[in-house]
Coordinates of C-alpha atoms in Angstrom, one line a residue:
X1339 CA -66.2 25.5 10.1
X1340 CA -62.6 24.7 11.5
X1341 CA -59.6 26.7 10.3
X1342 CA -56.5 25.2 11.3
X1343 CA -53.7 28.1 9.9
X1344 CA -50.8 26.3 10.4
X1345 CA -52.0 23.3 7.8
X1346 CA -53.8 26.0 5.8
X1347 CA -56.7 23.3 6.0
X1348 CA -60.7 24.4 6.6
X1349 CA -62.8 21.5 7.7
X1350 CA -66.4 22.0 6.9
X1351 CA -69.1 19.8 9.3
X1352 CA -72.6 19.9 9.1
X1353 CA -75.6 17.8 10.8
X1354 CA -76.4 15.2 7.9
X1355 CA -73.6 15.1 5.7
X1356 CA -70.4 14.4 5.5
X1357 CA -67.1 16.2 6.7
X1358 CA -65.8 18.1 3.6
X1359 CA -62.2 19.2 3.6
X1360 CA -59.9 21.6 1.5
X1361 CA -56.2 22.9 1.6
X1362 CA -54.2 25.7 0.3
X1363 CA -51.8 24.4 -2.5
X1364 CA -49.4 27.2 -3.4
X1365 CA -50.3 28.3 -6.8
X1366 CA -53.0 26.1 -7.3
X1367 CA -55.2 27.7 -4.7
X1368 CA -57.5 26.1 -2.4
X1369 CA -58.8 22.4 -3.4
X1370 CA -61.2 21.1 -1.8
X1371 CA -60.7 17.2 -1.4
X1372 CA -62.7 14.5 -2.4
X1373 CA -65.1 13.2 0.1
X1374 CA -63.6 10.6 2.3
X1375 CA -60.0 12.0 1.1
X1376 CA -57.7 14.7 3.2
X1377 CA -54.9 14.6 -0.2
X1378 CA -55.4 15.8 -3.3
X1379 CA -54.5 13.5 -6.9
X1380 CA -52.3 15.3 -8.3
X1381 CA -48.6 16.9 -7.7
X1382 CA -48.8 20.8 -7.1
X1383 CA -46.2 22.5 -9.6
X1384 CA -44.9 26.6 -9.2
X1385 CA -46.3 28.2 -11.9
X1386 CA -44.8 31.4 -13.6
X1387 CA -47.0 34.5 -14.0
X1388 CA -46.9 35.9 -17.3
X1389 CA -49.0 39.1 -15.7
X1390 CA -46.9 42.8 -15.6
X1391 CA -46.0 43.5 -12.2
X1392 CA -49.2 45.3 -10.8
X1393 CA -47.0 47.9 -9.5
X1394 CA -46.2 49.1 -12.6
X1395 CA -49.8 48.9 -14.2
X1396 CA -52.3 51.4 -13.6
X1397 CA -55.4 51.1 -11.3
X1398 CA -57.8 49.1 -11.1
X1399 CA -56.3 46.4 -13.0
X1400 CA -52.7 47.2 -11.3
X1401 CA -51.5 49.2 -7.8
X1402 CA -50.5 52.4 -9.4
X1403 CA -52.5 55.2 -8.4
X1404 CA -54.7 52.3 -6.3
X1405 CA -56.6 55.0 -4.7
X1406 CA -58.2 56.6 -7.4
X1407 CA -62.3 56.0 -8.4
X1408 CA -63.1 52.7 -10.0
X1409 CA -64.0 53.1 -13.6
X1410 CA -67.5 54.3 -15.1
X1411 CA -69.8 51.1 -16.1
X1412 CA -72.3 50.7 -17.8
X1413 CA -74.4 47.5 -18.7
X1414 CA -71.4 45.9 -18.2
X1415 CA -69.4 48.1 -20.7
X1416 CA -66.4 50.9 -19.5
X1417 CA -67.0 54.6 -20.5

């Protein structure tokens, strides 16, 4: 595995197969580009968060009070 920061680019080689490639888009993430390909088909757009401000919104879902216990679960379910 290569990390190259500055590019925001991981390069992935292994004995066999092919070197595989992704990059860090802004808000669409990390894409992982087609094999053969170092670009991506599409145009990366900004998008607008419609989510509260996790500072304002209670843990563990927001950063208020971050430090308290996670939540009871059980089979999957809150308490």
């Amino acid at each position: 595995v290569d990390i190259d920061q500055k590019t925001r680019r991981v390069a992935v080689r292994a004995p066999g197969t092919p070197v595989r490639t992704a990059t860090y888009y802004g808000d669409q993430g990390c894409v992982i580009h087609a094999r053969g390909s170092e670009d991506i088909h599409f145009t990366p757009v900004d998008i607008t968060s419609k989510l509260p401000d996790p500072a304002t919104q209670p843990w563990p879902t927001g950063d208020l009070d971050r430090h308290g216990p996670l939540p009871l679960r059980t089979h999957g379910r809150s308490l």
